[in-house]
GROMACS .gro file of C-alpha atoms in nm:
model
  404
    1UNK     CA    1 -10.994  -5.299  14.260
    2UNK     CA    2 -10.855  -5.571  14.034
    3UNK     CA    3 -10.955  -5.843  14.280
    4UNK     CA    4 -11.316  -5.720  14.268
    5UNK     CA    5 -11.340  -5.761  13.891
    6UNK     CA    6 -11.519  -6.049  13.720
    7UNK     CA    7 -11.288  -6.307  13.552
    8UNK     CA    8 -11.358  -6.171  13.200
    9UNK     CA    9 -11.288  -5.817  13.317
   10UNK     CA   10 -10.961  -5.924  13.475
   11UNK     CA   11 -10.851  -6.094  13.152
   12UNK     CA   12 -10.933  -5.790  12.939
   13UNK     CA   13 -10.772  -5.554  13.191
   14UNK     CA   14 -10.447  -5.753  13.167
   15UNK     CA   15 -10.452  -5.726  12.789
   16UNK     CA   16 -10.449  -5.348  12.808
   17UNK     CA   17 -10.104  -5.380  12.964
   18UNK     CA   18  -9.946  -5.385  12.616
   19UNK     CA   19 -10.080  -5.038  12.529
   20UNK     CA   20  -9.865  -4.769  12.698
   21UNK     CA   21 -10.029  -4.497  12.488
   22UNK     CA   22 -10.377  -4.648  12.484
   23UNK     CA   23 -10.555  -4.810  12.194
   24UNK     CA   24 -10.854  -4.791  11.965
   25UNK     CA   25 -11.162  -5.007  12.003
   26UNK     CA   26 -11.042  -5.219  11.709
   27UNK     CA   27 -10.706  -5.291  11.876
   28UNK     CA   28 -10.876  -5.375  12.204
   29UNK     CA   29 -11.106  -5.622  12.028
   30UNK     CA   30 -10.808  -5.775  11.847
   31UNK     CA   31 -10.628  -5.864  12.172
   32UNK     CA   32 -10.936  -5.960  12.374
   33UNK     CA   33 -10.945  -6.318  12.507
   34UNK     CA   34 -11.112  -6.552  12.261
   35UNK     CA   35 -11.396  -6.663  12.495
   36UNK     CA   36 -11.508  -6.301  12.541
   37UNK     CA   37 -11.520  -6.244  12.166
   38UNK     CA   38 -11.693  -6.573  12.088
   39UNK     CA   39 -11.969  -6.503  12.339
   40UNK     CA   40 -12.012  -6.149  12.206
   41UNK     CA   41 -11.940  -6.011  12.552
   42UNK     CA   42 -11.659  -5.771  12.460
   43UNK     CA   43 -11.856  -5.444  12.475
   44UNK     CA   44 -12.025  -5.548  12.800
   45UNK     CA   45 -11.689  -5.638  12.955
   46UNK     CA   46 -11.521  -5.318  12.838
   47UNK     CA   47 -11.810  -5.105  12.960
   48UNK     CA   48 -11.782  -5.266  13.302
   49UNK     CA   49 -11.414  -5.171  13.323
   50UNK     CA   50 -11.495  -4.813  13.221
   51UNK     CA   51 -11.779  -4.790  13.473
   52UNK     CA   52 -11.542  -4.900  13.749
   53UNK     CA   53 -11.282  -4.642  13.636
   54UNK     CA   54 -11.031  -4.914  13.553
   55UNK     CA   55 -11.009  -4.789  13.193
   56UNK     CA   56 -11.011  -4.423  13.092
   57UNK     CA   57 -11.137  -4.288  12.760
   58UNK     CA   58 -11.050  -3.978  12.564
   59UNK     CA   59 -11.098  -3.849  12.211
   60UNK     CA   60 -10.782  -3.794  12.004
   61UNK     CA   61 -10.814  -3.656  11.649
   62UNK     CA   62 -11.178  -3.758  11.641
   63UNK     CA   63 -11.119  -4.116  11.758
   64UNK     CA   64 -11.198  -4.267  12.097
   65UNK     CA   65 -10.886  -4.397  12.273
   66UNK     CA   66 -10.895  -4.638  12.566
   67UNK     CA   67 -10.611  -4.637  12.816
   68UNK     CA   68 -10.505  -4.739  13.164
   69UNK     CA   69 -10.374  -4.503  13.429
   70UNK     CA   70  -9.993  -4.520  13.447
   71UNK     CA   71  -9.990  -4.721  13.771
   72UNK     CA   72 -10.262  -4.955  13.643
   73UNK     CA   73 -10.068  -4.998  13.318
   74UNK     CA   74  -9.759  -5.124  13.503
   75UNK     CA   75  -9.971  -5.357  13.713
   76UNK     CA   76 -10.160  -5.493  13.412
   77UNK     CA   77  -9.836  -5.561  13.225
   78UNK     CA   78  -9.691  -5.737  13.527
   79UNK     CA   79 -10.001  -5.954  13.558
   80UNK     CA   80  -9.991  -6.030  13.185
   81UNK     CA   81  -9.638  -6.166  13.224
   82UNK     CA   82  -9.722  -6.359  13.544
   83UNK     CA   83 -10.018  -6.527  13.371
   84UNK     CA   84  -9.798  -6.620  13.074
   85UNK     CA   85 -10.014  -6.416  12.836
   86UNK     CA   86  -9.776  -6.142  12.722
   87UNK     CA   87  -9.639  -6.304  12.404
   88UNK     CA   88  -9.981  -6.437  12.303
   89UNK     CA   89 -10.136  -6.091  12.342
   90UNK     CA   90  -9.858  -5.921  12.146
   91UNK     CA   91  -9.893  -6.186  11.876
   92UNK     CA   92 -10.265  -6.107  11.844
   93UNK     CA   93 -10.185  -5.738  11.805
   94UNK     CA   94  -9.921  -5.818  11.543
   95UNK     CA   95 -10.175  -6.016  11.341
   96UNK     CA   96 -10.425  -5.730  11.360
   97UNK     CA   97 -10.171  -5.468  11.254
   98UNK     CA   98 -10.045  -5.689  10.971
   99UNK     CA   99 -10.399  -5.723  10.836
  100UNK     CA  100 -10.463  -5.350  10.861
  101UNK     CA  101 -10.132  -5.255  10.693
  102UNK     CA  102 -10.199  -5.508  10.416
  103UNK     CA  103 -10.526  -5.327  10.343
  104UNK     CA  104 -10.351  -4.990  10.347
  105UNK     CA  105 -10.085  -5.120  10.109
  106UNK     CA  106 -10.351  -5.265   9.877
  107UNK     CA  107 -10.538  -4.933   9.861
  108UNK     CA  108 -10.232  -4.708   9.872
  109UNK     CA  109 -10.266  -4.602   9.510
  110UNK     CA  110 -10.643  -4.552   9.488
  111UNK     CA  111 -10.880  -4.274   9.602
  112UNK     CA  112 -10.973  -4.464   9.923
  113UNK     CA  113 -10.616  -4.431  10.050
  114UNK     CA  114 -10.691  -4.149  10.292
  115UNK     CA  115 -10.972  -4.351  10.450
  116UNK     CA  116 -10.730  -4.634  10.520
  117UNK     CA  117 -10.466  -4.390  10.641
  118UNK     CA  118 -10.716  -4.239  10.884
  119UNK     CA  119 -10.793  -4.587  11.014
  120UNK     CA  120 -10.425  -4.677  11.050
  121UNK     CA  121 -10.285  -4.355  11.198
  122UNK     CA  122 -10.406  -4.421  11.556
  123UNK     CA  123 -10.242  -4.765  11.537
  124UNK     CA  124  -9.913  -4.658  11.378
  125UNK     CA  125  -9.710  -4.634  11.699
  126UNK     CA  126  -9.784  -4.998  11.775
  127UNK     CA  127  -9.556  -5.092  11.484
  128UNK     CA  128  -9.233  -4.985  11.656
  129UNK     CA  129  -9.321  -5.169  11.979
  130UNK     CA  130  -9.421  -5.480  11.786
  131UNK     CA  131  -9.091  -5.484  11.598
  132UNK     CA  132  -8.894  -5.428  11.918
  133UNK     CA  133  -9.075  -5.715  12.086
  134UNK     CA  134  -9.090  -5.952  11.789
  135UNK     CA  135  -8.726  -5.920  11.687
  136UNK     CA  136  -8.615  -5.989  12.045
  137UNK     CA  137  -8.773  -6.334  12.034
  138UNK     CA  138  -8.637  -6.657  11.892
  139UNK     CA  139  -8.975  -6.748  11.745
  140UNK     CA  140  -8.936  -6.795  11.369
  141UNK     CA  141  -9.307  -6.737  11.309
  142UNK     CA  142  -9.302  -6.404  11.491
  143UNK     CA  143  -8.985  -6.282  11.318
  144UNK     CA  144  -9.128  -6.387  10.981
  145UNK     CA  145  -9.435  -6.173  11.047
  146UNK     CA  146  -9.213  -5.882  11.154
  147UNK     CA  147  -9.030  -5.911  10.822
  148UNK     CA  148  -9.364  -5.905  10.641
  149UNK     CA  149  -9.458  -5.595  10.840
  150UNK     CA  150  -9.145  -5.405  10.733
  151UNK     CA  151  -9.223  -5.493  10.371
  152UNK     CA  152  -9.581  -5.368  10.393
  153UNK     CA  153  -9.487  -5.049  10.579
  154UNK     CA  154  -9.268  -4.912  10.297
  155UNK     CA  155  -9.518  -4.665  10.152
  156UNK     CA  156  -9.643  -4.542  10.489
  157UNK     CA  157  -9.293  -4.484  10.626
  158UNK     CA  158  -9.202  -4.304  10.306
  159UNK     CA  159  -9.490  -4.057  10.304
  160UNK     CA  160  -9.451  -3.991  10.678
  161UNK     CA  161  -9.080  -3.917  10.648
  162UNK     CA  162  -8.982  -4.196  10.887
  163UNK     CA  163  -8.699  -4.330  10.674
  164UNK     CA  164  -8.437  -4.333  10.949
  165UNK     CA  165  -8.631  -4.552  11.190
  166UNK     CA  166  -8.770  -4.755  10.902
  167UNK     CA  167  -8.425  -4.837  10.772
  168UNK     CA  168  -8.297  -4.918  11.120
  169UNK     CA  169  -8.578  -5.160  11.205
  170UNK     CA  170  -8.590  -5.319  10.860
  171UNK     CA  171  -8.219  -5.397  10.868
  172UNK     CA  172  -8.258  -5.540  11.219
  173UNK     CA  173  -8.542  -5.758  11.092
  174UNK     CA  174  -8.328  -5.882  10.802
  175UNK     CA  175  -8.038  -5.955  11.036
  176UNK     CA  176  -8.268  -6.148  11.269
  177UNK     CA  177  -8.409  -6.343  10.977
  178UNK     CA  178  -8.059  -6.445  10.871
  179UNK     CA  179  -7.966  -6.543  11.228
  180UNK     CA  180  -8.269  -6.771  11.251
  181UNK     CA  181  -8.201  -6.906  10.900
  182UNK     CA  182  -8.552  -6.825  10.785
  183UNK     CA  183  -8.679  -6.915  10.440
  184UNK     CA  184  -8.530  -6.656  10.205
  185UNK     CA  185  -8.869  -6.588  10.047
  186UNK     CA  186  -8.974  -6.421  10.374
  187UNK     CA  187  -8.686  -6.173  10.339
  188UNK     CA  188  -8.777  -6.041   9.993
  189UNK     CA  189  -9.022  -5.757  10.074
  190UNK     CA  190  -8.796  -5.639  10.359
  191UNK     CA  191  -8.503  -5.622  10.114
  192UNK     CA  192  -8.718  -5.395   9.895
  193UNK     CA  193  -8.796  -5.165  10.188
  194UNK     CA  194  -8.433  -5.155  10.294
  195UNK     CA  195  -8.311  -5.082   9.939
  196UNK     CA  196  -8.572  -4.808   9.894
  197UNK     CA  197  -8.475  -4.638  10.218
  198UNK     CA  198  -8.106  -4.656  10.128
  199UNK     CA  199  -8.175  -4.486   9.793
  200UNK     CA  200  -8.374  -4.209   9.963
  201UNK     CA  201  -8.066  -4.150  10.180
  202UNK     CA  202  -7.848  -4.146   9.865
  203UNK     CA  203  -7.669  -4.463   9.981
  204UNK     CA  204  -7.648  -4.612   9.633
  205UNK     CA  205  -7.417  -4.905   9.709
  206UNK     CA  206  -7.627  -5.028  10.001
  207UNK     CA  207  -7.942  -4.984   9.797
  208UNK     CA  208  -7.795  -5.188   9.513
  209UNK     CA  209  -7.684  -5.471   9.741
  210UNK     CA  210  -8.027  -5.499   9.899
  211UNK     CA  211  -8.206  -5.478   9.563
  212UNK     CA  212  -7.983  -5.756   9.427
  213UNK     CA  213  -8.068  -5.966   9.732
  214UNK     CA  214  -8.437  -5.910   9.664
  215UNK     CA  215  -8.389  -6.009   9.300
  216UNK     CA  216  -8.217  -6.332   9.402
  217UNK     CA  217  -8.502  -6.416   9.640
  218UNK     CA  218  -8.762  -6.329   9.376
  219UNK     CA  219  -8.609  -6.557   9.113
  220UNK     CA  220  -8.555  -6.840   9.358
  221UNK     CA  221  -8.918  -6.826   9.470
  222UNK     CA  222  -9.076  -6.733   9.135
  223UNK     CA  223  -9.218  -6.410   9.279
  224UNK     CA  224  -9.260  -6.193   8.966
  225UNK     CA  225  -9.396  -5.880   9.139
  226UNK     CA  226  -9.095  -5.887   9.370
  227UNK     CA  227  -8.864  -5.939   9.070
  228UNK     CA  228  -9.005  -5.632   8.895
  229UNK     CA  229  -8.969  -5.418   9.209
  230UNK     CA  230  -8.609  -5.536   9.252
  231UNK     CA  231  -8.523  -5.459   8.889
  232UNK     CA  232  -8.684  -5.116   8.927
  233UNK     CA  233  -8.455  -5.037   9.223
  234UNK     CA  234  -8.143  -5.180   9.057
  235UNK     CA  235  -8.212  -4.962   8.755
  236UNK     CA  236  -8.246  -4.658   8.983
  237UNK     CA  237  -7.903  -4.735   9.128
  238UNK     CA  238  -7.750  -4.746   8.780
  239UNK     CA  239  -7.938  -4.429   8.684
  240UNK     CA  240  -7.807  -4.249   8.994
  241UNK     CA  241  -7.453  -4.344   8.894
  242UNK     CA  242  -7.510  -4.220   8.537
  243UNK     CA  243  -7.474  -4.578   8.408
  244UNK     CA  244  -7.753  -4.518   8.159
  245UNK     CA  245  -7.693  -4.818   7.933
  246UNK     CA  246  -7.707  -5.049   8.235
  247UNK     CA  247  -8.025  -4.880   8.360
  248UNK     CA  248  -8.185  -4.925   8.018
  249UNK     CA  249  -8.085  -5.292   8.010
  250UNK     CA  250  -8.237  -5.354   8.353
  251UNK     CA  251  -8.562  -5.166   8.293
  252UNK     CA  252  -8.602  -5.316   7.946
  253UNK     CA  253  -8.581  -5.656   8.110
  254UNK     CA  254  -8.849  -5.554   8.362
  255UNK     CA  255  -9.095  -5.414   8.105
  256UNK     CA  256  -9.217  -5.743   7.945
  257UNK     CA  257  -9.246  -5.897   8.292
  258UNK     CA  258  -9.469  -5.609   8.403
  259UNK     CA  259  -9.675  -5.626   8.084
  260UNK     CA  260  -9.721  -6.001   8.124
  261UNK     CA  261  -9.817  -5.970   8.489
  262UNK     CA  262 -10.072  -5.700   8.411
  263UNK     CA  263 -10.031  -5.512   8.739
  264UNK     CA  264 -10.104  -5.144   8.652
  265UNK     CA  265  -9.891  -5.006   8.936
  266UNK     CA  266  -9.584  -5.208   8.847
  267UNK     CA  267  -9.625  -5.143   8.475
  268UNK     CA  268  -9.661  -4.769   8.535
  269UNK     CA  269  -9.348  -4.775   8.750
  270UNK     CA  270  -9.132  -4.937   8.482
  271UNK     CA  271  -9.266  -4.706   8.210
  272UNK     CA  272  -9.195  -4.411   8.437
  273UNK     CA  273  -8.837  -4.535   8.470
  274UNK     CA  274  -8.795  -4.556   8.093
  275UNK     CA  275  -8.946  -4.211   8.049
  276UNK     CA  276  -8.698  -4.064   8.296
  277UNK     CA  277  -8.416  -4.239   8.115
  278UNK     CA  278  -8.524  -4.093   7.780
  279UNK     CA  279  -8.542  -3.747   7.936
  280UNK     CA  280  -8.195  -3.786   8.087
  281UNK     CA  281  -8.061  -3.866   7.739
  282UNK     CA  282  -8.230  -3.561   7.591
  283UNK     CA  283  -8.487  -3.759   7.393
  284UNK     CA  284  -8.777  -3.549   7.517
  285UNK     CA  285  -9.029  -3.661   7.257
  286UNK     CA  286  -8.977  -4.024   7.360
  287UNK     CA  287  -9.000  -3.924   7.726
  288UNK     CA  288  -9.337  -3.759   7.661
  289UNK     CA  289  -9.460  -4.078   7.492
  290UNK     CA  290  -9.360  -4.290   7.791
  291UNK     CA  291  -9.511  -4.058   8.050
  292UNK     CA  292  -9.836  -4.014   7.857
  293UNK     CA  293  -9.868  -4.393   7.845
  294UNK     CA  294  -9.797  -4.401   8.219
  295UNK     CA  295 -10.070  -4.144   8.276
  296UNK     CA  296 -10.315  -4.341   8.064
  297UNK     CA  297 -10.248  -4.660   8.261
  298UNK     CA  298 -10.286  -4.481   8.593
  299UNK     CA  299 -10.613  -4.315   8.492
  300UNK     CA  300 -10.761  -4.646   8.378
  301UNK     CA  301 -10.665  -4.805   8.710
  302UNK     CA  302 -10.769  -4.501   8.922
  303UNK     CA  303 -10.408  -4.509   9.046
  304UNK     CA  304 -10.346  -4.160   9.183
  305UNK     CA  305  -9.997  -4.251   9.299
  306UNK     CA  306  -9.878  -4.342   8.949
  307UNK     CA  307 -10.066  -4.051   8.794
  308UNK     CA  308  -9.877  -3.816   9.023
  309UNK     CA  309  -9.542  -3.939   8.892
  310UNK     CA  310  -9.666  -3.929   8.535
  311UNK     CA  311  -9.781  -3.566   8.548
  312UNK     CA  312  -9.487  -3.437   8.748
  313UNK     CA  313  -9.248  -3.593   8.497
  314UNK     CA  314  -9.453  -3.456   8.208
  315UNK     CA  315  -9.411  -3.118   8.373
  316UNK     CA  316  -9.036  -3.159   8.401
  317UNK     CA  317  -9.000  -3.267   8.038
  318UNK     CA  318  -9.222  -2.978   7.927
  319UNK     CA  319  -8.985  -2.742   8.105
  320UNK     CA  320  -8.687  -2.897   7.928
  321UNK     CA  321  -8.873  -2.852   7.598
  322UNK     CA  322  -8.934  -2.485   7.689
  323UNK     CA  323  -9.310  -2.529   7.718
  324UNK     CA  324  -9.375  -2.352   8.050
  325UNK     CA  325  -9.751  -2.329   7.995
  326UNK     CA  326  -9.780  -2.707   7.959
  327UNK     CA  327  -9.549  -2.751   8.256
  328UNK     CA  328  -9.762  -2.527   8.476
  329UNK     CA  329 -10.072  -2.735   8.393
  330UNK     CA  330  -9.899  -3.062   8.476
  331UNK     CA  331  -9.754  -2.926   8.800
  332UNK     CA  332 -10.093  -2.795   8.902
  333UNK     CA  333 -10.239  -3.143   8.863
  334UNK     CA  334  -9.944  -3.296   9.051
  335UNK     CA  335  -9.989  -3.058   9.343
  336UNK     CA  336 -10.360  -3.138   9.361
  337UNK     CA  337 -10.291  -3.512   9.363
  338UNK     CA  338 -10.025  -3.504   9.635
  339UNK     CA  339 -10.254  -3.295   9.852
  340UNK     CA  340 -10.532  -3.549   9.798
  341UNK     CA  341 -10.291  -3.825   9.890
  342UNK     CA  342 -10.157  -3.636  10.194
  343UNK     CA  343  -9.805  -3.718  10.075
  344UNK     CA  344  -9.525  -3.504  10.224
  345UNK     CA  345  -9.262  -3.650   9.994
  346UNK     CA  346  -9.477  -3.592   9.687
  347UNK     CA  347  -9.546  -3.240   9.800
  348UNK     CA  348  -9.173  -3.173   9.835
  349UNK     CA  349  -9.107  -3.315   9.489
  350UNK     CA  350  -9.381  -3.101   9.336
  351UNK     CA  351  -9.258  -2.787   9.509
  352UNK     CA  352  -8.901  -2.838   9.389
  353UNK     CA  353  -9.018  -2.871   9.030
  354UNK     CA  354  -9.239  -2.566   9.063
  355UNK     CA  355  -8.937  -2.372   9.192
  356UNK     CA  356  -8.743  -2.477   8.883
  357UNK     CA  357  -9.026  -2.349   8.663
  358UNK     CA  358  -9.031  -2.016   8.846
  359UNK     CA  359  -8.657  -1.979   8.793
  360UNK     CA  360  -8.702  -2.049   8.423
  361UNK     CA  361  -8.973  -1.782   8.412
  362UNK     CA  362  -8.738  -1.539   8.594
  363UNK     CA  363  -8.970  -1.513   8.895
  364UNK     CA  364  -8.676  -1.528   9.133
  365UNK     CA  365  -8.842  -1.394   9.448
  366UNK     CA  366  -9.115  -1.658   9.433
  367UNK     CA  367  -8.859  -1.927   9.354
  368UNK     CA  368  -8.644  -1.829   9.651
  369UNK     CA  369  -8.937  -1.853   9.892
  370UNK     CA  370  -9.045  -2.188   9.750
  371UNK     CA  371  -8.691  -2.329   9.763
  372UNK     CA  372  -8.657  -2.229  10.126
  373UNK     CA  373  -8.988  -2.398  10.209
  374UNK     CA  374  -8.914  -2.719  10.019
  375UNK     CA  375  -8.559  -2.756  10.160
  376UNK     CA  376  -8.699  -2.730  10.514
  377UNK     CA  377  -8.978  -2.979  10.435
  378UNK     CA  378  -8.741  -3.225  10.266
  379UNK     CA  379  -8.498  -3.202  10.559
  380UNK     CA  380  -8.781  -3.269  10.805
  381UNK     CA  381  -8.876  -3.590  10.621
  382UNK     CA  382  -8.507  -3.675  10.560
  383UNK     CA  383  -8.537  -3.674  10.181
  384UNK     CA  384  -8.175  -3.583  10.119
  385UNK     CA  385  -8.207  -3.612   9.742
  386UNK     CA  386  -8.453  -3.321   9.730
  387UNK     CA  387  -8.250  -3.123   9.986
  388UNK     CA  388  -7.941  -3.150   9.764
  389UNK     CA  389  -8.140  -3.068   9.453
  390UNK     CA  390  -8.281  -2.756   9.618
  391UNK     CA  391  -7.936  -2.641   9.729
  392UNK     CA  392  -7.795  -2.702   9.381
  393UNK     CA  393  -8.074  -2.492   9.231
  394UNK     CA  394  -7.986  -2.210   9.470
  395UNK     CA  395  -7.619  -2.226   9.376
  396UNK     CA  396  -7.656  -2.265   8.999
  397UNK     CA  397  -7.944  -2.026   8.935
  398UNK     CA  398  -7.977  -1.649   8.958
  399UNK     CA  399  -8.183  -1.683   9.279
  400UNK     CA  400  -7.877  -1.594   9.487
  401UNK     CA  401  -7.831  -1.273   9.288
  402UNK     CA  402  -8.115  -1.111   9.478
  403UNK     CA  403  -7.880  -0.965   9.738
  404UNK     CA  404  -8.104  -1.074  10.023
   0.00000   0.00000   0.00000
């Protein structure tokens, strides 16, 4: 059947050899040979392959997926290698995925996030195959783009609970970058991802080392957004170790940088840090001031992500100030936001705080059910910090006195 195809159809058929699970129309266009795209013949060529049963179509979660039969897939991949087109085709897919993830990252905090997530979800599995391929090469350009990919994927991996694989591939990318002696500026975002994943796994020392590496890269390259993100993570490491004076010193250094830069997301993050520090020290009034400012910034920027952290922390401080009615209002808003954002980690964080409120209100049966649910959810997404917090709440509250 392949021999009966027109030259353009043969070329496109070979390209499908990199898609073991099929692909969307957008991915297929991205890897199509340049002459087909320039002539505007892509749809005609694809339709011809479908008409001849060389490519199968199916609808998955409302999206049309194009795939080869298993035997055809192996043959197409073999032909792609024989024609010397495999690396070029994978490189085209990498460029497409990088562009799509950059858009998702740019809109991650705003109300259009779910639209970008819906666009990216069918493409998400390509990321692992691209990293496996790219990091096996000795091509500095390809490895540099893989490093950029791990930096941009941070938020997506976090909300999808893929921290284990994310950490594994990011550290492999960093190792490969060092082996090829790449420009250190290309390592910075990957250091941030690696440090963030380490902190989620409660690996404070590893998180600190990676955050310090990111800070070094940021200052060497003059990358202020990267510097603020690195300081944020270094402060979290100090905070986790109860080194509160050090955390304050680090975040106080980050604050004027964030204010000067004028990035609402970064500014809200640093203010959130300082609010949590004030709360940890028992200065609840100051904590409220910080988190209200954080909420104001997030509302002005239509930044749902930052607003979520502002209101959930306002809820926690309200609980500490014995204002359960205020806390319930803030938690209600937080739950609504994390559902809008389709954020499993945010949902787990909201549920754990709601459980704490229920314990404070002596609604132990409801708290027990919620704690069970959130511990299971947090374990599924490998958020060990919330798992431990849930278990501590079970041990140190009267929830276990129910004799169940």
